[in-house]
mmCIF file of C-alpha atoms and ligand atoms in Angstrom:
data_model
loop_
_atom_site.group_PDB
_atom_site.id
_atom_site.type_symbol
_atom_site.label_atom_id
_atom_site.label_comp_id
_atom_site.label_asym_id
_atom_site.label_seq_id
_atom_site.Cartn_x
_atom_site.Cartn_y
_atom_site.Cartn_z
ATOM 1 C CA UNK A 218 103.444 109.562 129.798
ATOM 2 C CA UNK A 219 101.511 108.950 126.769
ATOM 3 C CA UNK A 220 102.328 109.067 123.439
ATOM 4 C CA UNK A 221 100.376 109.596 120.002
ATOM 5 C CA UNK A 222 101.638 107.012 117.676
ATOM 6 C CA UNK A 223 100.879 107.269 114.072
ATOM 7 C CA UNK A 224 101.942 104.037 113.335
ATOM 8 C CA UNK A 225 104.415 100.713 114.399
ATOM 9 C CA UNK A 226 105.587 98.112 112.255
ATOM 10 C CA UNK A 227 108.706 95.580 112.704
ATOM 11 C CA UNK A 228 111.410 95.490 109.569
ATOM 12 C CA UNK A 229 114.538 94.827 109.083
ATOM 13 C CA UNK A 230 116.350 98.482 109.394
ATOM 14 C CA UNK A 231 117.093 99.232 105.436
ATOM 15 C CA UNK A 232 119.147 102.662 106.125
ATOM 16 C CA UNK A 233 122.462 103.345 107.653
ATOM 17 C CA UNK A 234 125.133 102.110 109.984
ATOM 18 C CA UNK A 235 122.249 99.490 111.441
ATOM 19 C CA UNK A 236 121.245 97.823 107.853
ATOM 20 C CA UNK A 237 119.841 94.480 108.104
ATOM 21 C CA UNK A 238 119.095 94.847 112.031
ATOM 22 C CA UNK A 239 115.460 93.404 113.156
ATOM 23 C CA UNK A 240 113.963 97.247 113.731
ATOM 24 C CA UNK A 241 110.759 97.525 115.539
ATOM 25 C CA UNK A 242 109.590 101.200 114.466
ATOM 26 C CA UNK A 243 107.302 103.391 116.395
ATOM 27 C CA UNK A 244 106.541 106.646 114.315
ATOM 28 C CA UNK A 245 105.435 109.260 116.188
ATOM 29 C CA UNK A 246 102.876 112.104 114.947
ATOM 30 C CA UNK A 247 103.162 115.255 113.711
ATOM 31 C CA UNK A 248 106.519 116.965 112.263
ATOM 32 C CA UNK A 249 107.734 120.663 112.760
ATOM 33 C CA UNK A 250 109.598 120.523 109.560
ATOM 34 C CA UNK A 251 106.283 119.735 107.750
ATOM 35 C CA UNK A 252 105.666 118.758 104.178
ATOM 36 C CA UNK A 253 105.378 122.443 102.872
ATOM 37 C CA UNK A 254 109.221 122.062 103.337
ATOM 38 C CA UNK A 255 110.077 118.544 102.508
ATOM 39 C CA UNK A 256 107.517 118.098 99.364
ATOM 40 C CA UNK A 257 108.708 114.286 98.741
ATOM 41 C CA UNK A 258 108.024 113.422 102.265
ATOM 42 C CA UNK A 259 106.993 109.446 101.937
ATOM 43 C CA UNK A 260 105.940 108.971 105.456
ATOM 44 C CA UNK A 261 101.926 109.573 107.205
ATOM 45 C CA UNK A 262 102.672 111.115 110.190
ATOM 46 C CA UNK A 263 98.894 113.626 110.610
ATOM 47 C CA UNK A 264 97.089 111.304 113.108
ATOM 48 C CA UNK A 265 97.417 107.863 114.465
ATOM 49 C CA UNK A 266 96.819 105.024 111.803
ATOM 50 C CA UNK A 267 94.884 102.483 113.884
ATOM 51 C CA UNK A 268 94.916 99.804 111.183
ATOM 52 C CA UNK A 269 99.171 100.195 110.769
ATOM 53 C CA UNK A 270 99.124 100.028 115.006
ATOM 54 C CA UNK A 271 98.635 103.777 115.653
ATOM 55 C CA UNK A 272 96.779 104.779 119.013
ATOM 56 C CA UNK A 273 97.917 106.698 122.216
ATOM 57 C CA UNK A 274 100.264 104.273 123.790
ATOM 58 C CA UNK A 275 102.701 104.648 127.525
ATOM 59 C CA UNK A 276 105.829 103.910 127.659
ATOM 60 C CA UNK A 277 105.351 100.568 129.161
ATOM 61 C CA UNK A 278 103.088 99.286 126.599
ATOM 62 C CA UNK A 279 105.251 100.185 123.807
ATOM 63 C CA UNK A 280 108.322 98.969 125.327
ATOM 64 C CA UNK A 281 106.004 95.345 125.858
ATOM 65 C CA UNK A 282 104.954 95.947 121.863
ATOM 66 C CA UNK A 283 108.872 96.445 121.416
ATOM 67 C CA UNK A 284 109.613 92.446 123.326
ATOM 68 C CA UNK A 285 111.417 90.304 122.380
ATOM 69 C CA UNK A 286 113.362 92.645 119.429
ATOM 70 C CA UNK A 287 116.402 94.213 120.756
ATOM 71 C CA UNK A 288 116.763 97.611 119.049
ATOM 72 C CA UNK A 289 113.701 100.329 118.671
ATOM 73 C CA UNK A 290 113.610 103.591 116.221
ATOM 74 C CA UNK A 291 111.546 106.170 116.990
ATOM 75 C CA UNK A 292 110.907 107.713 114.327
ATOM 76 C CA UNK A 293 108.416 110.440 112.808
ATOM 77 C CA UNK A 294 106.945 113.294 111.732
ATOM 78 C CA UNK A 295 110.291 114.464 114.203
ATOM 79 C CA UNK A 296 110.253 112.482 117.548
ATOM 80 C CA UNK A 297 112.810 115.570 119.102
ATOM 81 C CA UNK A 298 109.446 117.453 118.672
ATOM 82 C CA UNK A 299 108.671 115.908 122.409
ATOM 83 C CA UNK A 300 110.143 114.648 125.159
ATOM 84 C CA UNK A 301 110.843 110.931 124.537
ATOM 85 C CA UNK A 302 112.728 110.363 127.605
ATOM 86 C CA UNK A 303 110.402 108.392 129.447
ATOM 87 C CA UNK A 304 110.293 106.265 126.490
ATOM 88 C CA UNK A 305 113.804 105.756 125.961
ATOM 89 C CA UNK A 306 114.508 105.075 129.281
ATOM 90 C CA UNK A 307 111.592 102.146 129.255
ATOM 91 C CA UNK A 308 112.995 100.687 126.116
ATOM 92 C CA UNK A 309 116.621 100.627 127.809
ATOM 93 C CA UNK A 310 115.472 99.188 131.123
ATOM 94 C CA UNK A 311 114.124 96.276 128.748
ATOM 95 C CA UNK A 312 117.032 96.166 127.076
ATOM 96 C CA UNK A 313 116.503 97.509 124.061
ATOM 97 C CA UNK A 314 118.885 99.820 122.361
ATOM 98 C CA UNK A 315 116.990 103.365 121.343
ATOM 99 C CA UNK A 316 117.702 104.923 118.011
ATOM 100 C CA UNK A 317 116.156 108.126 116.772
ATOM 101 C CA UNK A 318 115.559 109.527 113.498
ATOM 102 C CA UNK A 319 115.617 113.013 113.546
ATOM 103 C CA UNK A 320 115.170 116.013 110.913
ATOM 104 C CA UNK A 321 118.446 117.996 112.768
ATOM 105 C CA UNK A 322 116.076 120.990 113.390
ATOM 106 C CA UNK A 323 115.293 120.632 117.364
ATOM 107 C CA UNK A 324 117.923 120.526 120.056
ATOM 108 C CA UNK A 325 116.614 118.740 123.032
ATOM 109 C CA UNK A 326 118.389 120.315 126.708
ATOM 110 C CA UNK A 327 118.600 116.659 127.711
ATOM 111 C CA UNK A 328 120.562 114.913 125.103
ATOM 112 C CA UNK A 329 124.300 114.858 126.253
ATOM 113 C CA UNK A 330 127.227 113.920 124.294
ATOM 114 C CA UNK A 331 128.249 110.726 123.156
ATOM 115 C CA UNK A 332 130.072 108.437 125.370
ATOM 116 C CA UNK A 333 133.038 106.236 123.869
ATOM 117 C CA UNK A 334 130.937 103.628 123.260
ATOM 118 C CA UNK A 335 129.121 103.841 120.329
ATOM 119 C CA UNK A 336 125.857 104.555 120.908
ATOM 120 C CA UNK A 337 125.465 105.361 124.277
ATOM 121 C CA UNK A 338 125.289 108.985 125.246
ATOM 122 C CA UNK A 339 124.426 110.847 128.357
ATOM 123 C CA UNK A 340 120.914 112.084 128.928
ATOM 124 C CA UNK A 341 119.320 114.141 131.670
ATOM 125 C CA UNK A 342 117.077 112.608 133.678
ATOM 126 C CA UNK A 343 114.413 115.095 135.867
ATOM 127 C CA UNK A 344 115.044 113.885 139.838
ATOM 128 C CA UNK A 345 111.537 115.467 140.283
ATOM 129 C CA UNK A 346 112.990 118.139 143.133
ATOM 130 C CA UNK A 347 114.588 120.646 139.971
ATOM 131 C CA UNK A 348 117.831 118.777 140.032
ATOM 132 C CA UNK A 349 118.507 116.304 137.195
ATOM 133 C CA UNK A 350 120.818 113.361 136.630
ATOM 134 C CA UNK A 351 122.640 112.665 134.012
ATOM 135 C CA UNK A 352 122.473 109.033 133.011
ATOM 136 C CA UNK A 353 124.127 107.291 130.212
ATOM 137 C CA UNK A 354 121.313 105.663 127.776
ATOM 138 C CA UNK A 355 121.583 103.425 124.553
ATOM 139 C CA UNK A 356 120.936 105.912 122.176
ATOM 140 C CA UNK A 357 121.650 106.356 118.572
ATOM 141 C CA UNK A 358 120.954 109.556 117.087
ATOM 142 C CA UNK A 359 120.656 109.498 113.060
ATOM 143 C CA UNK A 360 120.738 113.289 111.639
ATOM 144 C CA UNK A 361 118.963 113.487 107.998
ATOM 145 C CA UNK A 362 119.303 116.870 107.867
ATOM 146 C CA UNK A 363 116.394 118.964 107.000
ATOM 147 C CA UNK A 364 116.290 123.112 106.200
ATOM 148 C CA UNK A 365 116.692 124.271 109.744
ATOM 149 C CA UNK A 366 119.299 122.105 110.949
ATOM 150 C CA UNK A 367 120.807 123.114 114.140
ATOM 151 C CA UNK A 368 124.899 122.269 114.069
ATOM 152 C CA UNK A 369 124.794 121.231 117.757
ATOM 153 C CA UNK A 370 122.787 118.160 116.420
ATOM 154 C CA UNK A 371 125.235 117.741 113.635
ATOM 155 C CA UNK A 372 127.598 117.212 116.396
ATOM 156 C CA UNK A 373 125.497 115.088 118.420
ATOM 157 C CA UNK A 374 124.904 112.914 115.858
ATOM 158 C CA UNK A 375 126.126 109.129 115.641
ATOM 159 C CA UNK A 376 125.401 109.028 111.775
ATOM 160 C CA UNK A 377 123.832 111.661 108.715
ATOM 161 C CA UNK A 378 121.970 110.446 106.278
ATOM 162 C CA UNK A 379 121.975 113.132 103.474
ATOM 163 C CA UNK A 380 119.136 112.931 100.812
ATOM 164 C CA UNK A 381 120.524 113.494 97.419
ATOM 165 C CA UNK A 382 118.992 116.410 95.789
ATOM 166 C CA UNK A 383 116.820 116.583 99.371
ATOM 167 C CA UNK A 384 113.165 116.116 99.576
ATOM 168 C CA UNK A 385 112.030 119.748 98.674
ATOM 169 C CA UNK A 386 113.133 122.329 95.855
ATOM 170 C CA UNK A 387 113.300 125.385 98.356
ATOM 171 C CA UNK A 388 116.774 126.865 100.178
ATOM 172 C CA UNK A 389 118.552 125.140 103.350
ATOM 173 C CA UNK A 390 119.039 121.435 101.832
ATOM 174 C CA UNK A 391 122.268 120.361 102.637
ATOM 175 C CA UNK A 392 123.988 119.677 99.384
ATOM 176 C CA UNK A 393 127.390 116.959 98.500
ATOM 177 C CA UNK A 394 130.251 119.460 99.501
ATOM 178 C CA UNK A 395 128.444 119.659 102.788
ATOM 179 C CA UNK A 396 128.142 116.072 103.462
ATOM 180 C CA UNK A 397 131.975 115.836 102.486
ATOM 181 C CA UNK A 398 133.071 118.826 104.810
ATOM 182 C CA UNK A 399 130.791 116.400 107.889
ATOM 183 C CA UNK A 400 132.285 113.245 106.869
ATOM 184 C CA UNK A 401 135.700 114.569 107.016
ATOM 185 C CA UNK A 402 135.312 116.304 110.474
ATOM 186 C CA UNK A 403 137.752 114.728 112.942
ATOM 187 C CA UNK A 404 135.998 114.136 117.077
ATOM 188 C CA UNK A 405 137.927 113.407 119.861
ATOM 189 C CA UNK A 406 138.751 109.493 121.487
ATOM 190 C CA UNK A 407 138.483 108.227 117.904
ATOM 191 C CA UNK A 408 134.904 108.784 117.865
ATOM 192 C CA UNK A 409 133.272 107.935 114.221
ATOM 193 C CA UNK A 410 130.468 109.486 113.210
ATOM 194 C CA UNK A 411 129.779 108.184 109.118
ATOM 195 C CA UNK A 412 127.814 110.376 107.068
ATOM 196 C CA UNK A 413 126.027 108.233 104.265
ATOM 197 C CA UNK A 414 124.047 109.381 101.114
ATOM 198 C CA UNK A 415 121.061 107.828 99.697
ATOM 199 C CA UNK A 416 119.044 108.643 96.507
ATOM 200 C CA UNK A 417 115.704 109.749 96.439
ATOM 201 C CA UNK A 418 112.878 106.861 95.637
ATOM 202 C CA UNK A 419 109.613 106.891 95.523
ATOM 203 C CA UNK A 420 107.613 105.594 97.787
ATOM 204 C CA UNK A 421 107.841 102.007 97.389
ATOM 205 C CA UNK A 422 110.069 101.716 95.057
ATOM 206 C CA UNK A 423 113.768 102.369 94.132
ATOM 207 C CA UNK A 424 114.641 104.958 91.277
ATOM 208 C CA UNK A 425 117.702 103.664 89.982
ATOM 209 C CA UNK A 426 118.720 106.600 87.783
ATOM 210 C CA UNK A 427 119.060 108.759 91.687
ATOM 211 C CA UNK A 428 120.412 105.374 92.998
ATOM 212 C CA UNK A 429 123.291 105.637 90.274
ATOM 213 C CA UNK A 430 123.891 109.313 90.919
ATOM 214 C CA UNK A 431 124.678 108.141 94.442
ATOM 215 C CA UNK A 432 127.021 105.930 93.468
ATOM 216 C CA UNK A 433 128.780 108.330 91.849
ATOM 217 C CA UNK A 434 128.959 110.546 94.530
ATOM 218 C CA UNK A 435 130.435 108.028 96.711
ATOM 219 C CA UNK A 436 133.024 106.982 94.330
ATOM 220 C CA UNK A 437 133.990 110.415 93.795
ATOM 221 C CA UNK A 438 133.912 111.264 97.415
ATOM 222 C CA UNK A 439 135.166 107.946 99.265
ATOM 223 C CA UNK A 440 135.019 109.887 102.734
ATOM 224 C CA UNK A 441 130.989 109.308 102.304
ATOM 225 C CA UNK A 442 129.401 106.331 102.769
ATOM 226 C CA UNK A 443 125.959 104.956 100.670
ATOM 227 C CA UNK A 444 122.802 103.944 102.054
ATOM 228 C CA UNK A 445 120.133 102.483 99.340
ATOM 229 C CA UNK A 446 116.892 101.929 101.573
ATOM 230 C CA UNK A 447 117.312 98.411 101.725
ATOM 231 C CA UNK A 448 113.876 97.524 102.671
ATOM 232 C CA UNK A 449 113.177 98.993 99.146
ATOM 233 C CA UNK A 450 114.806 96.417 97.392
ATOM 234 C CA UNK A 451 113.499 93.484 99.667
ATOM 235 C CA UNK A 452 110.187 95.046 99.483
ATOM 236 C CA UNK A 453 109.887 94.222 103.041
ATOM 237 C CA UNK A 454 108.228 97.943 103.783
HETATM 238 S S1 LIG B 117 111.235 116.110 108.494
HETATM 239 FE FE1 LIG B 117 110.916 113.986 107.824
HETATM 240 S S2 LIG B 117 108.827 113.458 108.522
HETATM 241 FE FE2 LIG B 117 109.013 115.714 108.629
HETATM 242 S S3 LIG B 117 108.172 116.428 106.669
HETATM 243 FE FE3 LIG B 117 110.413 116.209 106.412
HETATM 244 S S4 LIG B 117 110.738 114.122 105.592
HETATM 245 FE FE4 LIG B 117 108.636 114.223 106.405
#
């Protein structure tokens, strides 16, 4: 298969449960959610940026591209917008864990549940005769909900990432008492599943007057968890 990258770029991972983990990032184009929805949107996602490494890349080369890091986010626009599978299961054969970024609004009929192992999760694999397989796959699935969240992703998720104050002033924005009603949802085999909050920045920079309103939140609500775009701070993306 081949894919239409807008851009790729190695950093260390500033957001979430894998903060300060050499990320190389493959952004895929176009996004279903769009930026009539999420006005503050920061990323390019329209077309492929050939001077950031956009282009129209298989699975193979960007696994290659991917060598010698260990861990891979495909990100967007909304990479659940198309089937990544034969991308996934490159970047796990050269064994590199797969983590997603996703907007919570598509619900692929090939991602399983999460295994026990953190991480890993089952997903279906076409046997090319209408049967499929389902195969267990490194895959982290980070949930920043965006208006038109689906709660079967919710549930699928391995961590949310809730934007304070979200990136757009219309309805469907998940707000603090919802993060606090996901972070304090109980799964089964002592399965965790942290839901963090970060602030809204601009785009390079950090606004510390949202940064401080997350802090609040999270020392009002200890179930949550905070994640400041550390790659902000460094300056490092
Ligand atoms: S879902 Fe993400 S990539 Fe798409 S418009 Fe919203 S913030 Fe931007």
């Amino acid at each position: 298969m081949r894919y239409p990258i807008a851009e790729r770029f190695k950093a260390t991972q500033g957001e979430g449960a894998h903060t300060g983990v050499p990320m190389a990032f493959i952004r895929t184009v176009g996004c279903s959610v769009g930026q009539k929805v999420c006005t503050a949107c920061d990323t390019r996602f329209d077309r492929s940026y050939a001077d950031l490494g956009g282009g129209t890349y298989t699975e193979q080369e960007l696994a290659e591209w991917v060598s010698p890091y260990l861990h891979a986010c495909i990100t967007g626009g909304e990479p659940l917008d198309r089937d990544i599978r034969p991308l996934a299961f490159a970047l796990n054969k050269a064994g590199v864990m797969v983590h997603v970024e996703t907007s919570g609004t598509r619900v692929p009929p090939w991602l399983g549940p999460p295994l026990t192992v953190p991480g890993f999760r089952l997903i279906a694999k076409d046997n090319g005769d209408g049967t499929q397989a389902w195969l267990p796959c490194g895959f982290w699935v980070t949930v920043s909900p965006k208006p038109g969240w689906q709660p079967e992703m919710l549930q699928a998720a391995d961590e949310v990432k809730v934007i304070l104050g979200g990136l757009g002033d219309g309805p469907g924005w998940p707000d603090i008492a919802q993060a606090v009603a996901w972070a304090n949802e109980t799964f089964p085999h002592s399965r965790q599943r942290p839901v963090y909050v970060q602030q809204r920045n601009g785009i390079n920079e950090i606004d510390r007057e949202a940064l401080d309103e997350a802090l609040r939140v999270v020392d009002e609500n200890p179930a949550l968890r905070l994640s400041v775009q550390l790659h902000k701070f460094l300056r490092t993306r």
